[in-house]
Short mmCIF file of C-alpha atoms in Angstrom, two decimals:
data_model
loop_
_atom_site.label_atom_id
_atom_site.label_comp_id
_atom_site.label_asym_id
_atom_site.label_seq_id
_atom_site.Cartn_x
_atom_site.Cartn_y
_atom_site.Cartn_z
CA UNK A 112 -13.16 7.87 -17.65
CA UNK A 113 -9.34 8.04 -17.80
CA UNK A 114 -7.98 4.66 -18.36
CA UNK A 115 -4.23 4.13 -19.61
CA UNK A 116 -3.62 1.13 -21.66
CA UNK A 117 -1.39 -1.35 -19.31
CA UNK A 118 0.03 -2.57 -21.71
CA UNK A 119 2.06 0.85 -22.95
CA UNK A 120 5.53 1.41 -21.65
CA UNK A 121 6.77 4.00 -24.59
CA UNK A 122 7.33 6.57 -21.96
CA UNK A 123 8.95 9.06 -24.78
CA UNK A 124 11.19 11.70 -22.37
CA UNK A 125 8.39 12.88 -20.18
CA UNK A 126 6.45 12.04 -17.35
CA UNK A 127 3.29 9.94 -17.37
CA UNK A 128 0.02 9.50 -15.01
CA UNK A 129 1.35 5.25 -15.34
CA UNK A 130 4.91 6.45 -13.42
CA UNK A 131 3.30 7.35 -10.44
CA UNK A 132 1.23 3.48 -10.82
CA UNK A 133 3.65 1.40 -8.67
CA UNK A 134 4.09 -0.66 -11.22
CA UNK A 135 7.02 -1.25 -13.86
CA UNK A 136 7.11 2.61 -15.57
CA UNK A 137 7.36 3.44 -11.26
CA UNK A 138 10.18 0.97 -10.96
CA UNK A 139 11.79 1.98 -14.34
CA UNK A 140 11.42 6.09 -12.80
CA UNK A 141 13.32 5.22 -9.58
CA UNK A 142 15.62 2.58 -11.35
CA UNK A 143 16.92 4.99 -14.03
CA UNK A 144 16.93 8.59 -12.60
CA UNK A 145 16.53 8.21 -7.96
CA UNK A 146 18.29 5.29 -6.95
CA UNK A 147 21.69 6.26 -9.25
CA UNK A 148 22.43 8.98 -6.99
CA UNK A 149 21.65 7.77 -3.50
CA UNK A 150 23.37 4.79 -2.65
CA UNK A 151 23.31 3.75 0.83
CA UNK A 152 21.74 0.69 2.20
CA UNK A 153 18.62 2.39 3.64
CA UNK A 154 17.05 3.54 0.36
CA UNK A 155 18.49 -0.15 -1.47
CA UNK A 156 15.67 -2.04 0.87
CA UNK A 157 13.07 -0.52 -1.30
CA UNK A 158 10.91 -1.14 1.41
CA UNK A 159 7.83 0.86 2.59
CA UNK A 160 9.76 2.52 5.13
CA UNK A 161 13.48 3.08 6.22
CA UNK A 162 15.05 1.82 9.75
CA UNK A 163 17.64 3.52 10.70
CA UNK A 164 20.28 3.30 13.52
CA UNK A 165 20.09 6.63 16.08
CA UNK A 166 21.91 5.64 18.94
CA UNK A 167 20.44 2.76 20.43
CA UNK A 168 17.64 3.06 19.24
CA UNK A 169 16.06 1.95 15.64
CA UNK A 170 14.06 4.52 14.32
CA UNK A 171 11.57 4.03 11.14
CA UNK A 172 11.17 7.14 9.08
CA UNK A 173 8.93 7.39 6.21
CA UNK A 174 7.06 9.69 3.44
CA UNK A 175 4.48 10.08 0.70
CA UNK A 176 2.23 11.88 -0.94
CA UNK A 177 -1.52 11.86 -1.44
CA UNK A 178 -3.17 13.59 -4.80
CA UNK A 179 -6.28 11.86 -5.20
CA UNK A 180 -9.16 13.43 -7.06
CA UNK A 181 -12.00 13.78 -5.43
CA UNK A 182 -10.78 14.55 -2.06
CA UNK A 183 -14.03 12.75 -0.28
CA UNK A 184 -14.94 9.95 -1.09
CA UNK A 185 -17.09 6.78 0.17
CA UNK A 186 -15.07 5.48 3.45
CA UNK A 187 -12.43 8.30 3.68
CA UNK A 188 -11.09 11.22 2.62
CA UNK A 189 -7.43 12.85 1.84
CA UNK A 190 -6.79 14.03 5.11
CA UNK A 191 -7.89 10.51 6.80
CA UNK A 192 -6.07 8.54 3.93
CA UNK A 193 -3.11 10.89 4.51
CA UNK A 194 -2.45 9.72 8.35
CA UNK A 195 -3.53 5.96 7.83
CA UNK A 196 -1.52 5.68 5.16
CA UNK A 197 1.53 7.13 6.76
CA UNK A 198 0.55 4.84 10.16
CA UNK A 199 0.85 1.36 7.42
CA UNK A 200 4.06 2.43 5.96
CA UNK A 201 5.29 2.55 9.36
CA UNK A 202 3.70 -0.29 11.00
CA UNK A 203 4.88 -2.75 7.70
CA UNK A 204 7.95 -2.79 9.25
CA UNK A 205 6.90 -3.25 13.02
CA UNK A 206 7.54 -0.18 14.18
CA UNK A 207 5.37 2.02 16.88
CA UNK A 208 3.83 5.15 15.00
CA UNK A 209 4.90 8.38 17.03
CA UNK A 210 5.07 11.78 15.07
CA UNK A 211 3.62 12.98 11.85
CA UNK A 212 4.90 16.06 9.74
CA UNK A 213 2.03 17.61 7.00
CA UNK A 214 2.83 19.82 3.94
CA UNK A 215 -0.03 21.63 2.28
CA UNK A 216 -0.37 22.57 -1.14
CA UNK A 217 -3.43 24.31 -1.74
CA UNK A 218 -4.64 25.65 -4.64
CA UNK A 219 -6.13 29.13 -4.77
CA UNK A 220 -9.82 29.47 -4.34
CA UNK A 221 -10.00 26.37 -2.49
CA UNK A 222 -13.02 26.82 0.06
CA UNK A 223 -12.14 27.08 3.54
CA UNK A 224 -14.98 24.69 4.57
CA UNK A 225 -12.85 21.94 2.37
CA UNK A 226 -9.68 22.67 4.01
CA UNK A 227 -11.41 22.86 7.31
CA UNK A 228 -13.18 19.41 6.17
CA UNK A 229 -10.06 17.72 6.09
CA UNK A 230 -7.91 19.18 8.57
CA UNK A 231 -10.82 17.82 10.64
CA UNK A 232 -10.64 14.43 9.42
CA UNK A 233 -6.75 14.47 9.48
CA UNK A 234 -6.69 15.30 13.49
CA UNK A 235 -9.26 12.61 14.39
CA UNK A 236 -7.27 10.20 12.78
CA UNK A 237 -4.02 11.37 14.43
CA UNK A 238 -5.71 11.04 17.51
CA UNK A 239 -7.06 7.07 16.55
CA UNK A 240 -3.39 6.07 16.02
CA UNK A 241 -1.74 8.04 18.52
CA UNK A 242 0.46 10.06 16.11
CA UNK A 243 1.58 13.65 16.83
CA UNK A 244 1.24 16.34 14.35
CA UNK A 245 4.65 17.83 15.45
CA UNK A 246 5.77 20.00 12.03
CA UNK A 247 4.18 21.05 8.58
CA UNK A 248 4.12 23.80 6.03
CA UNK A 249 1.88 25.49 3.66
CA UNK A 250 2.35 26.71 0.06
CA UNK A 251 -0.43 28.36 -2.11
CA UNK A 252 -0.07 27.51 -6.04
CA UNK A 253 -2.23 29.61 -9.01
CA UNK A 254 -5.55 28.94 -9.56
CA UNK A 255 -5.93 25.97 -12.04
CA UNK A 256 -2.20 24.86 -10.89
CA UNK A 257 -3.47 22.85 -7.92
CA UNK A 258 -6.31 20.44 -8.25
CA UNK A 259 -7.48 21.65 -5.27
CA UNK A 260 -5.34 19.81 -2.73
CA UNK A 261 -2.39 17.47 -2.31
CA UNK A 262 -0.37 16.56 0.86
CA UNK A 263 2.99 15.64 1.86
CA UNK A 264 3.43 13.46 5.03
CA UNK A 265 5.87 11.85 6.76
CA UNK A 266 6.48 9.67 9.61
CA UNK A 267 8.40 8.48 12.59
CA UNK A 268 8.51 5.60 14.62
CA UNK A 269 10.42 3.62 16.72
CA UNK A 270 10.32 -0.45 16.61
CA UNK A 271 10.78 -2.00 20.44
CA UNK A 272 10.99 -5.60 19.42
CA UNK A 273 14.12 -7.95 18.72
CA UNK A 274 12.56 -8.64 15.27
CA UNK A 275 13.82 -7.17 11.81
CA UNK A 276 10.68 -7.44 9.47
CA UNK A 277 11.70 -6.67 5.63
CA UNK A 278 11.73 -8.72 2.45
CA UNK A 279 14.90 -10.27 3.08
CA UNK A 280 13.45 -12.04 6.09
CA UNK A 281 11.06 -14.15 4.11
CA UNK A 282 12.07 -17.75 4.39
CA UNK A 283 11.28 -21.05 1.90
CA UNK A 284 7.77 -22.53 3.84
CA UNK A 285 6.88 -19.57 4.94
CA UNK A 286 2.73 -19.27 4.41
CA UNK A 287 1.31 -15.87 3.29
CA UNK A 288 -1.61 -14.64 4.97
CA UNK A 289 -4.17 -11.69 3.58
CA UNK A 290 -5.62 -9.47 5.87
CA UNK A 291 -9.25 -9.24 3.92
CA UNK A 292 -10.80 -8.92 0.65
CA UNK A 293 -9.07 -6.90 -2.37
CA UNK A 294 -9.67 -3.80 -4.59
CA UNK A 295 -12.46 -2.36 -2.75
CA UNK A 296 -10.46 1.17 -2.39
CA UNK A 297 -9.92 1.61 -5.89
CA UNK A 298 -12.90 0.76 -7.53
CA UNK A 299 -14.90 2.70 -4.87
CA UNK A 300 -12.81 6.52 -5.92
CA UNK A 301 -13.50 5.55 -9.30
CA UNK A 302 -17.12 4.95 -9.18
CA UNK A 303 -17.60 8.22 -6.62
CA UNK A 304 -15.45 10.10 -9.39
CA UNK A 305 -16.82 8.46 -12.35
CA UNK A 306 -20.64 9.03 -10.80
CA UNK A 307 -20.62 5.25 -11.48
CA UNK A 308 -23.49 2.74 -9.36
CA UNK A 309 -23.12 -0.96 -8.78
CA UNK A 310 -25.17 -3.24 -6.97
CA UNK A 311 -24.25 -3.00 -3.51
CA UNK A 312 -22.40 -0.19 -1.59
CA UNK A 313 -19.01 0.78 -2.51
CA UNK A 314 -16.47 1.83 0.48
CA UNK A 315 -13.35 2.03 0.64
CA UNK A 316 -11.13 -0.35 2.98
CA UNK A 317 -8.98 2.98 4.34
CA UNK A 318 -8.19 2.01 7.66
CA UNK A 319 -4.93 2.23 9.81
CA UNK A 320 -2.92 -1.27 10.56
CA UNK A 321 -0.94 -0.45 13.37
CA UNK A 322 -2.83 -2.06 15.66
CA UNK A 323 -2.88 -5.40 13.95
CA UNK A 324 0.74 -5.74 13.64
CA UNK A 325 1.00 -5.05 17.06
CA UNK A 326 -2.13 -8.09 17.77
CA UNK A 327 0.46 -10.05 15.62
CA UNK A 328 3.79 -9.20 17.85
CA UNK A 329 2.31 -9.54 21.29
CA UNK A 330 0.81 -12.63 20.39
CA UNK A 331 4.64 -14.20 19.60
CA UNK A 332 4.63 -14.76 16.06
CA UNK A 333 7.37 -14.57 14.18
CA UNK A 334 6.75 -12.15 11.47
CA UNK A 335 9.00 -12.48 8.57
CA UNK A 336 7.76 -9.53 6.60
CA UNK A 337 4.34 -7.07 5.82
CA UNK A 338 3.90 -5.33 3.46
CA UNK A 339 0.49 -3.05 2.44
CA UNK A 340 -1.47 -3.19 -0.54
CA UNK A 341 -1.54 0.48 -1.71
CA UNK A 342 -0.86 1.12 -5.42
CA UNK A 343 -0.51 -1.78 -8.19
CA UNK A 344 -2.68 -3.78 -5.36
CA UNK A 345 -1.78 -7.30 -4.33
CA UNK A 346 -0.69 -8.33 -7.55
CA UNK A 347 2.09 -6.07 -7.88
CA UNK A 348 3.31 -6.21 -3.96
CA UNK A 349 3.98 -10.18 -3.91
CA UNK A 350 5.66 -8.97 -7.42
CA UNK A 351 7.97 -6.75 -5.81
CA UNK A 352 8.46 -8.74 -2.78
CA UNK A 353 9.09 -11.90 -4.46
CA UNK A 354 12.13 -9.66 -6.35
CA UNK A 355 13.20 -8.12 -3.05
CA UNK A 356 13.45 -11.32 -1.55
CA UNK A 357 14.42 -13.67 -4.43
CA UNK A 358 12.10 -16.00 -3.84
CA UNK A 359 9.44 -17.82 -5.39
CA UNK A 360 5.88 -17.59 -4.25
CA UNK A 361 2.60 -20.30 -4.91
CA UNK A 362 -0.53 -18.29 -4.60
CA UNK A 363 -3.60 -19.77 -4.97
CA UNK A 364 -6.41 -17.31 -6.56
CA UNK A 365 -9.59 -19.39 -5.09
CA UNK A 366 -8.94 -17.90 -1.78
CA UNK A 367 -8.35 -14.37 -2.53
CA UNK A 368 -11.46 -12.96 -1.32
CA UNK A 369 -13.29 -10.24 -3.88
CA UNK A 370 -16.54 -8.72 -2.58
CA UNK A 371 -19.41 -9.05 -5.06
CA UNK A 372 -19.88 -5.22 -5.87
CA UNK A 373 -15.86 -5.08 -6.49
CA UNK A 374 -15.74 -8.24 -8.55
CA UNK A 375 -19.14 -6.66 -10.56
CA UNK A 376 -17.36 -3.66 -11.20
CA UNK A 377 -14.11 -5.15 -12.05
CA UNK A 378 -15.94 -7.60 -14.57
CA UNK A 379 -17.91 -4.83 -16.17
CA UNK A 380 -15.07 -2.49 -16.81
CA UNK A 381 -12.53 -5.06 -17.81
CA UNK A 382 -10.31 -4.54 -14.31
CA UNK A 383 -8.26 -7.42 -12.36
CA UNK A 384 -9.08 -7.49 -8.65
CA UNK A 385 -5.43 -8.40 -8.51
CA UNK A 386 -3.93 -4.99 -9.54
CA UNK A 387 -6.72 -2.66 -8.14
CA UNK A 388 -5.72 -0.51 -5.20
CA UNK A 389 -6.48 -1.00 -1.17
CA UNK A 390 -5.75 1.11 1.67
CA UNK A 391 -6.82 -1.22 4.67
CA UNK A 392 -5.04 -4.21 3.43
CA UNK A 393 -1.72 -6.36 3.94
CA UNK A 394 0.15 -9.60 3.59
CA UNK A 395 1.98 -11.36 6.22
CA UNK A 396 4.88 -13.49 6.00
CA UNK A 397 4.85 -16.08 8.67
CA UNK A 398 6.32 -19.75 9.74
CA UNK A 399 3.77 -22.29 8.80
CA UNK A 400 3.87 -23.76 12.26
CA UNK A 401 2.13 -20.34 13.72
CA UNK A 402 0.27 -19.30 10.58
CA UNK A 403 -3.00 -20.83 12.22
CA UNK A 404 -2.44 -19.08 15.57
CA UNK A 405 -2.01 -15.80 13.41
CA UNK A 406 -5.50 -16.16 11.39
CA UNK A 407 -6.97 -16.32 15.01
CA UNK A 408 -4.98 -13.46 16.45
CA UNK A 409 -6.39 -11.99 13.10
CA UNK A 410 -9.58 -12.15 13.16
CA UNK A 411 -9.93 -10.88 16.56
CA UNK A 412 -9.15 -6.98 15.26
CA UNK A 413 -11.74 -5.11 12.53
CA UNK A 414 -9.40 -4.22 10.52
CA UNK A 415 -8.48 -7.79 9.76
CA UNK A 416 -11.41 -10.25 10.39
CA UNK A 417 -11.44 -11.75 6.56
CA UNK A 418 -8.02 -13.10 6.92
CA UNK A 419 -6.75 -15.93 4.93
CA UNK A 420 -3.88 -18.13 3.61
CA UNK A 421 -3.37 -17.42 0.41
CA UNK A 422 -0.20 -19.21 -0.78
CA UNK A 423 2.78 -20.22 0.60
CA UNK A 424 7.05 -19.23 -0.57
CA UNK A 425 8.24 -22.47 -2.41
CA UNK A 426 11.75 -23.68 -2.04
CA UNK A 427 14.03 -22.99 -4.55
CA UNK A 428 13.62 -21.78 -7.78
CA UNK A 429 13.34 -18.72 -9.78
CA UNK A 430 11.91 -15.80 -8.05
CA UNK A 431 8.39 -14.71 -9.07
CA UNK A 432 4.66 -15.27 -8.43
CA UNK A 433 3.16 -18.09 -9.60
CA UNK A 434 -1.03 -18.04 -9.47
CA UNK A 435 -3.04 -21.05 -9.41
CA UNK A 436 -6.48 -20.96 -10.58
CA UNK A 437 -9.59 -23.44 -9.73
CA UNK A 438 -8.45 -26.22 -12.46
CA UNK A 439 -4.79 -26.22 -11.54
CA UNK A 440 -3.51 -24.19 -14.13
CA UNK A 441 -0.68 -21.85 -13.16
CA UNK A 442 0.06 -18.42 -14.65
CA UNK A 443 3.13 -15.81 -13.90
CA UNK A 444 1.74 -12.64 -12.28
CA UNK A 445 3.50 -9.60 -13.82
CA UNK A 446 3.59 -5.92 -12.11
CA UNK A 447 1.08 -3.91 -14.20
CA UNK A 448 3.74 -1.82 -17.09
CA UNK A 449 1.23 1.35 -16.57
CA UNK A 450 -1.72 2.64 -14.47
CA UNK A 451 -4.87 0.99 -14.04
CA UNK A 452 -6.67 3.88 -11.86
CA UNK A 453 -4.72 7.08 -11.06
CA UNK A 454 -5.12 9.42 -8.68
CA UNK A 455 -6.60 7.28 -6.08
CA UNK A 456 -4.18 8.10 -3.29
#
């Protein structure tokens, strides 16, 4: 098993697994070599997904990439993982999924059965979310140059409410609300590719989000901001939020919900729940007066039915994440310097 130190941030002058982590040596990459030579105030939101003004209209527009190793795995697979997360990057900022681009890159002697495997999987979860497949490409690398697969997505959408939902919209009061339990993405790639077993199953939490952001708009709450918990897990998003929005956040660990096989797994192999990855999960930033109205809304859609409050943003104050354990004891939470897991999206 390939585990990087997290403690490590002599990055020497090349790249490292721990810069594509989401954490600090990702922040550090972008800080010191992207963001210097694209200044505008789209890409300055550092949020999951850009709006921009066409016309009249305000148009989300968003991309990634997906490299994980192995390519199935229990609960998804690239091509599924690919659209969903794509659909959350859009939806985090309230906007309407509508067309999807998809770049290949396939390695040669990649069985056609694979490729037809995922393509599979990628079209039935276009269809679930009601994206459109409208443009793509394909490029063939050497054998051994590859790993078999990645893909390149991107996304449009459109939002058609009032609302502007981004990190600078999170007010002092406001309670933060967990869609379900953590890490079970993560820890369920690295047991498939590890050939690992735990007591109880192991699946991940892949699932698109769309349609619980939209639960949460039609029902009249006021959503501040989302944001999903891909990479660096929830740990590092309230991180980066808390930054984004300058704002100090009380979480309270006794309600983050860990399923037993995760929390087995993470306690045998010396992982924190709290940085582990997730690909069906969010936070919500809402008023306190609706937060109880938005746990019911919750609850009422699969992909969400654990929610919880987990903390709340304090007034005032430094910005950062403060965690409170069972005995009262409070600790900073830090983004994760390297990579806990890579390759597992």
């Amino acid at each position: 098993m390939n585990i990087e130190c997290p403690l490590s941030t002599d990055t020497g002058e090349v790249v490292r697994l721990g810069h594509g982590s989401g954490g600090e040596l990702s922040q550090k990459l972008l800080r010191d070599y992207v963001y210097p030579h694209f200044d505008n105030p789209w890409i300055a939101q550092a949020h999951d997904s850009a709006t921009v003004p066409v016309k009249n209209d305000r148009v989300v527009f968003t991309t990634d990439s997906f490299v994980i190793t192995p390519l199935f795995f229990p609960g998804g697979d690239i091509g599924k993982l690919a659209v969903y997360g794509t659909v959350n990057d859009l939806a985090m900022s309230g906007a309407r999924p509508l067309y999807l681009s998809c770049s290949l890159i396939l390695e040669e002697g990649l069985p056609m059965a694979t490729l037809a495997r995922v393509m599979s999987s990628m079209g039935e979860a276009a269809a679930e979310t009601g994206m459109q497949l409208v443009t793509g490409d394909t490029k063939v690398v050497e054998r051994g140059k590859g790993d078999g697969l990645y893909i390149n997505t991107a996304g449009i959408g459109t939002i058609e409410h009032p609302m502007a939902i981004e990190p600078r919209q999170i007010q002092p009061e406001d309670l933060i609300l967990l869609s379900g339990d953590i890490g079970r993405h993560g820890m369920a790639v690295m047991a498939r590719r590890e050939g690992l077993e735990f007591d109880g199953p192991l699946r991940s939490d892949c699932a698109p989000l769309h349609g619980a952001v939209e639960d949460l708009l039609n029902a009249g709450i006021a959503v501040h901001c989302l944001r999903d918990l891909t990479r660096g897990g929830l740990a590092t998003a309230l991180v980066e939020l808390a930054e984004s929005a300058d704002k100090k956040f009380i979480v309270r660990e006794t309600v983050i919900p860990v399923c037993e096989p995760v929390k087995g797994a993470c306690e045998i192999l010396g992982l924190d729940p709290l940085y582990v990855a997730n690909e069906g999960r969010f936070v919500a930033f809402v008023p306190a007066e609706q937060a109880e109205l938005a746990l019911a809304v919750l609850a009422r859609n699969p992909v969400s039915v654990g929610s919880r409050i987990i903390g709340a943003v304090a007034r005032g104050n430094r910005p950062g994440v403060i965690l409170q354990n069972a005995l009262g004891c409070e600790r900073l939470v830090a983004r994760l310097p390297g990579e806990q897991l890579p390759r597992i999206c």
